[in-house]
C-alpha cells in the first residue's frame, strides 16, 4: 500500500515539534536566569509553582486541630473576650521557624500564591469538621487601602480565595472596612495591640440578614486583638449569626 503524506501534514508535524522544543528551551533558559528555590530551606527546587520541597513540606508545623476532640489553645485565647462558634489554625508559629518564612513570603515578598495554596488546605480541613459545615460567608480581615496598594493584595483575602476554591463558600470582602492606617503590630504588647485596634474597622453598611455563620479569616494570630475587634463589630451587625475564626498560623 502506498502511503501518501501531504506536505501540510509534514509542516504541521514540524511545527509542533519546533513548538515543543522551543517551549522546553524557554523553560530551561528561564530556570537558568531565574532559578526557583524552596522558600524554606532555600535549596533549588522548581517542581511546583509554590516551590516548597518535599522534605520541608513533610516538616511543616501543622496544628492538627481538626483532630482535637476538645478545646484548642486558639479557642482558649478568646475565652471571656468574644463569643465564638469555633476556631481553626493550620500551622503553629515560632520565631525563625518554617511558618515564619511562609508568612514573610506571603506578606513581604509579593507571593500571593502562598496564601491561595494554604487557603485551599484550610478549606479542605474545614470540610471535615462538623462545626464549620454551615459557614456561608468568608470575611477577610481588611487592610487599609494604602497598605493594600503598597503590598498589591490583602493576604487575608488571598487565603479566603483558597478556602473558597476548595470549600465552595462565598467570599464576602464587602462586609468589613478598615478606616484608619495602623503601624505594625509586630513589636507591640497585648494591651498596646488592643488600643491600636480601637476604632480601626467599620461595617460597610451592607445588610445581609440571610447570613447565618460568618468565618473571619486572617494570616496569623498572636494576641488576638485584631480578630477580637473584627468579631465585635460583626456581632453588632449580625447579633443572631454564628461567628468563627480561621487563620493560617497561630503563635503558641
Coordinates of C-alpha atoms in Angstrom, one line a residue:
X1 CA 0.0 0.0 0.0
X2 CA 1.3 3.4 -0.9
X3 CA 1.4 5.8 2.0
X4 CA 0.8 9.4 0.8
X5 CA 1.7 12.1 3.2
X6 CA 0.6 15.6 2.4
X7 CA 3.1 18.5 2.7
X8 CA 0.6 20.2 5.0
X9 CA 0.8 17.3 7.4
X10 CA 4.6 17.3 7.3
X11 CA 4.6 21.1 8.0
X12 CA 2.2 20.6 10.9
X13 CA 4.3 17.9 12.5
X14 CA 7.5 20.0 12.1
X15 CA 5.7 23.0 13.6
X16 CA 4.5 21.0 16.6
X17 CA 8.0 19.6 17.2
X18 CA 9.6 23.0 16.9
X19 CA 7.0 24.5 19.3
X20 CA 7.6 21.7 21.9
X21 CA 11.4 22.2 21.7
X22 CA 11.0 26.0 21.9
X23 CA 8.9 25.7 25.0
X24 CA 11.5 23.4 26.6
X25 CA 14.3 25.8 25.7
X26 CA 12.3 28.7 27.1
X27 CA 11.7 26.9 30.4
X28 CA 15.3 25.9 30.6
X29 CA 16.5 29.4 29.9
X30 CA 14.1 30.9 32.5
X31 CA 15.3 28.4 35.0
X32 CA 18.9 29.5 34.4
X33 CA 18.1 33.2 34.6
X34 CA 15.6 32.9 37.5
X35 CA 16.2 29.7 39.5
X36 CA 13.4 28.9 41.9
X37 CA 14.4 27.7 45.4
X38 CA 12.4 26.2 48.1
X39 CA 11.1 29.1 50.1
X40 CA 12.0 27.4 53.4
X41 CA 15.4 25.7 53.0
X42 CA 16.4 27.8 50.0
X43 CA 17.7 24.8 48.1
X44 CA 17.0 24.7 44.4
X45 CA 13.6 23.3 43.7
X46 CA 11.4 24.1 40.7
X47 CA 8.9 21.4 40.6
X48 CA 5.9 23.4 41.7
X49 CA 4.6 27.0 41.5
X50 CA 4.7 27.2 45.3
X51 CA 8.2 25.9 45.5
X52 CA 8.3 24.1 48.8
X53 CA 10.5 21.0 48.5
X54 CA 9.1 17.6 49.7
X55 CA 11.4 17.5 52.8
X56 CA 10.3 20.9 54.0
X57 CA 6.6 20.1 53.2
X58 CA 6.8 17.0 55.4
X59 CA 8.2 19.0 58.3
X60 CA 5.7 21.9 58.3
X61 CA 4.4 22.7 61.8
X62 CA 0.8 21.6 61.4
X63 CA -1.5 22.1 64.4
X64 CA -3.7 19.1 63.5
X65 CA -6.6 21.0 65.2
X66 CA -9.0 19.1 63.0
X67 CA -8.3 16.0 65.2
X68 CA -8.7 17.8 68.6
X69 CA -11.7 16.4 70.5
X70 CA -11.6 19.3 72.9
X71 CA -10.7 23.0 73.0
X72 CA -7.5 24.1 71.4
X73 CA -5.2 26.9 72.6
X74 CA -6.7 29.1 70.0
X75 CA -10.2 28.6 71.5
X76 CA -8.8 29.4 74.9
X77 CA -7.2 32.6 73.6
X78 CA -10.7 34.1 73.1
X79 CA -12.3 32.8 76.2
X80 CA -14.0 35.7 78.1
X81 CA -13.4 38.1 75.2
X82 CA -15.8 37.3 72.4
X83 CA -18.4 34.6 71.8
X84 CA -17.1 32.3 69.0
X85 CA -18.7 29.3 67.5
X86 CA -15.3 27.7 66.5
X87 CA -11.7 28.5 65.7
X88 CA -9.1 26.9 63.5
X89 CA -5.4 27.4 62.7
X90 CA -3.5 25.4 60.1
X91 CA 0.1 26.0 61.3
X92 CA 1.9 26.7 64.5
X93 CA 4.1 29.9 64.5
X94 CA 7.5 30.1 66.1
X95 CA 10.2 32.7 65.6
X96 CA 12.7 31.6 62.9
X97 CA 10.7 28.5 62.0
X98 CA 9.2 27.4 58.7
X99 CA 5.9 29.1 59.4
X100 CA 7.6 32.4 59.8
X101 CA 9.2 32.0 56.4
X102 CA 5.9 31.2 54.9
X103 CA 4.2 34.3 56.4
X104 CA 7.1 36.5 55.3
X105 CA 6.8 35.1 51.8
X106 CA 3.1 35.9 51.8
X107 CA 3.2 39.4 53.4
X108 CA 6.5 40.9 52.3
X109 CA 7.8 39.1 49.2
X110 CA 4.8 39.6 46.8
X111 CA 3.8 35.9 46.7
X112 CA 0.0 35.6 47.0
X113 CA 0.2 32.0 45.6
X114 CA 1.4 31.0 49.1
X115 CA -1.9 32.3 50.6
X116 CA -4.0 30.6 48.0
X117 CA -2.2 27.3 48.4
X118 CA -2.6 27.2 52.1
X119 CA -6.1 28.6 51.9
X120 CA -7.0 25.5 49.9
X121 CA -5.5 23.3 52.6
X122 CA -7.5 25.2 55.3
X123 CA -10.7 24.8 53.2
X124 CA -10.1 21.0 52.9
X125 CA -9.6 20.7 56.6
X126 CA -12.7 22.7 57.5
X127 CA -14.9 20.5 55.2
X128 CA -14.1 17.6 57.5
X129 CA -15.2 19.5 60.7
X130 CA -18.9 19.5 61.6
X131 CA -18.7 22.8 63.4
X132 CA -17.7 24.6 60.2
X133 CA -20.2 22.8 57.9
X134 CA -22.7 25.6 57.8
X135 CA -20.3 28.5 57.2
X136 CA -22.0 30.7 54.5
X137 CA -19.5 33.6 54.3
X138 CA -15.8 34.1 54.4
X139 CA -14.8 37.6 55.8
X140 CA -11.2 38.5 55.4
X141 CA -9.7 40.9 57.9
X142 CA -9.3 44.0 55.8
X143 CA -6.2 46.0 55.1
X144 CA -6.2 49.8 54.9
X145 CA -6.4 50.7 51.2
X146 CA -3.0 52.4 51.4
X147 CA -1.3 49.3 52.8
X148 CA -3.1 47.1 50.3
X149 CA -1.9 49.3 47.5
X150 CA 1.7 49.1 48.6
X151 CA 1.6 45.3 49.1
X152 CA -0.5 44.7 46.0
X153 CA -3.1 42.5 47.7
X154 CA -4.7 41.7 51.1
X155 CA -3.1 38.5 52.4
X156 CA -6.2 37.5 54.4
X157 CA -8.2 37.9 51.2
X158 CA -6.0 35.6 49.1
X159 CA -6.2 33.0 51.9
X160 CA -10.0 33.3 51.6
X161 CA -9.8 32.8 47.9
X162 CA -8.0 29.5 48.6
X163 CA -10.6 28.4 51.1
X164 CA -13.4 29.3 48.7
X165 CA -11.8 27.3 45.9
X166 CA -11.7 24.1 48.0
X167 CA -14.9 24.6 50.1
X168 CA -17.2 26.5 47.7
X169 CA -18.0 29.1 50.5
X170 CA -18.7 32.6 49.3
X171 CA -16.1 35.3 49.9
X172 CA -17.6 38.5 51.3
X173 CA -14.9 41.2 51.4
X174 CA -17.7 43.8 51.3
X175 CA -18.7 43.4 54.9
X176 CA -15.8 44.9 56.8
X177 CA -13.8 48.0 56.0
X178 CA -10.6 49.3 57.6
X179 CA -10.9 53.1 58.2
X180 CA -7.5 54.1 59.6
X181 CA -3.9 53.2 58.9
X182 CA -2.2 51.4 61.8
X183 CA 1.5 50.9 62.3
X184 CA 2.9 47.4 62.5
X185 CA 1.7 45.3 65.5
X186 CA 4.8 43.1 65.5
X187 CA 6.6 44.7 68.4
X188 CA 3.6 45.7 70.5
X189 CA 2.4 44.0 73.7
X190 CA -1.1 42.7 74.2
X191 CA -2.5 45.9 75.7
X192 CA -0.9 48.2 73.1
X193 CA -2.2 46.0 70.3
X194 CA -5.8 46.2 71.6
X195 CA -5.5 50.0 72.0
X196 CA -4.1 50.2 68.5
X197 CA -7.1 48.4 67.1
X198 CA -9.8 50.5 68.6
X199 CA -12.0 52.4 66.0
X200 CA -10.0 50.9 63.1
X201 CA -12.8 49.0 61.4
X202 CA -16.4 49.5 60.5
X203 CA -19.3 47.7 58.8
X204 CA -19.7 49.0 55.3
X205 CA -23.5 49.3 55.6
X206 CA -24.4 46.2 53.5
X207 CA -27.3 44.4 55.1
X208 CA -27.1 40.6 54.8
X209 CA -29.6 39.3 57.3
X210 CA -29.6 35.9 55.5
X211 CA -26.1 35.2 56.7
X212 CA -26.1 32.6 59.5
X213 CA -22.4 31.7 60.0
X214 CA -19.5 34.0 59.3
X215 CA -15.9 32.8 59.2
X216 CA -13.4 35.7 59.9
X217 CA -10.0 34.9 58.2
X218 CA -6.6 36.3 58.9
X219 CA -3.0 35.2 58.3
X220 CA -1.7 34.9 61.8
X221 CA -3.0 35.4 65.4
X222 CA -0.7 36.3 68.3
X223 CA -2.7 38.3 71.0
X224 CA -5.9 38.1 69.0
X225 CA -6.6 41.9 69.3
X226 CA -7.3 42.4 65.6
X227 CA -9.6 39.4 65.3
X228 CA -11.4 40.3 68.5
X229 CA -12.1 43.8 67.2
X230 CA -13.5 42.5 63.9
X231 CA -15.7 39.9 65.7
X232 CA -17.1 42.6 68.0
X233 CA -18.0 44.8 65.0
X234 CA -19.6 42.0 63.1
X235 CA -21.6 40.9 66.2
X236 CA -23.2 44.3 66.3
X237 CA -24.5 43.9 62.7
X238 CA -25.2 40.2 62.9
X239 CA -26.4 39.6 66.5
X240 CA -28.0 36.3 65.7
X241 CA -25.3 34.9 63.4
X242 CA -22.6 32.4 64.5
X243 CA -19.1 33.8 64.1
X244 CA -16.0 31.6 63.8
X245 CA -12.3 32.3 63.1
X246 CA -9.7 30.6 60.8
X247 CA -6.1 31.6 60.4
X248 CA -3.1 30.3 58.6
X249 CA -1.0 30.3 61.7
X250 CA -1.2 30.7 65.5
X251 CA 1.6 31.7 67.9
X252 CA 1.8 29.1 70.6

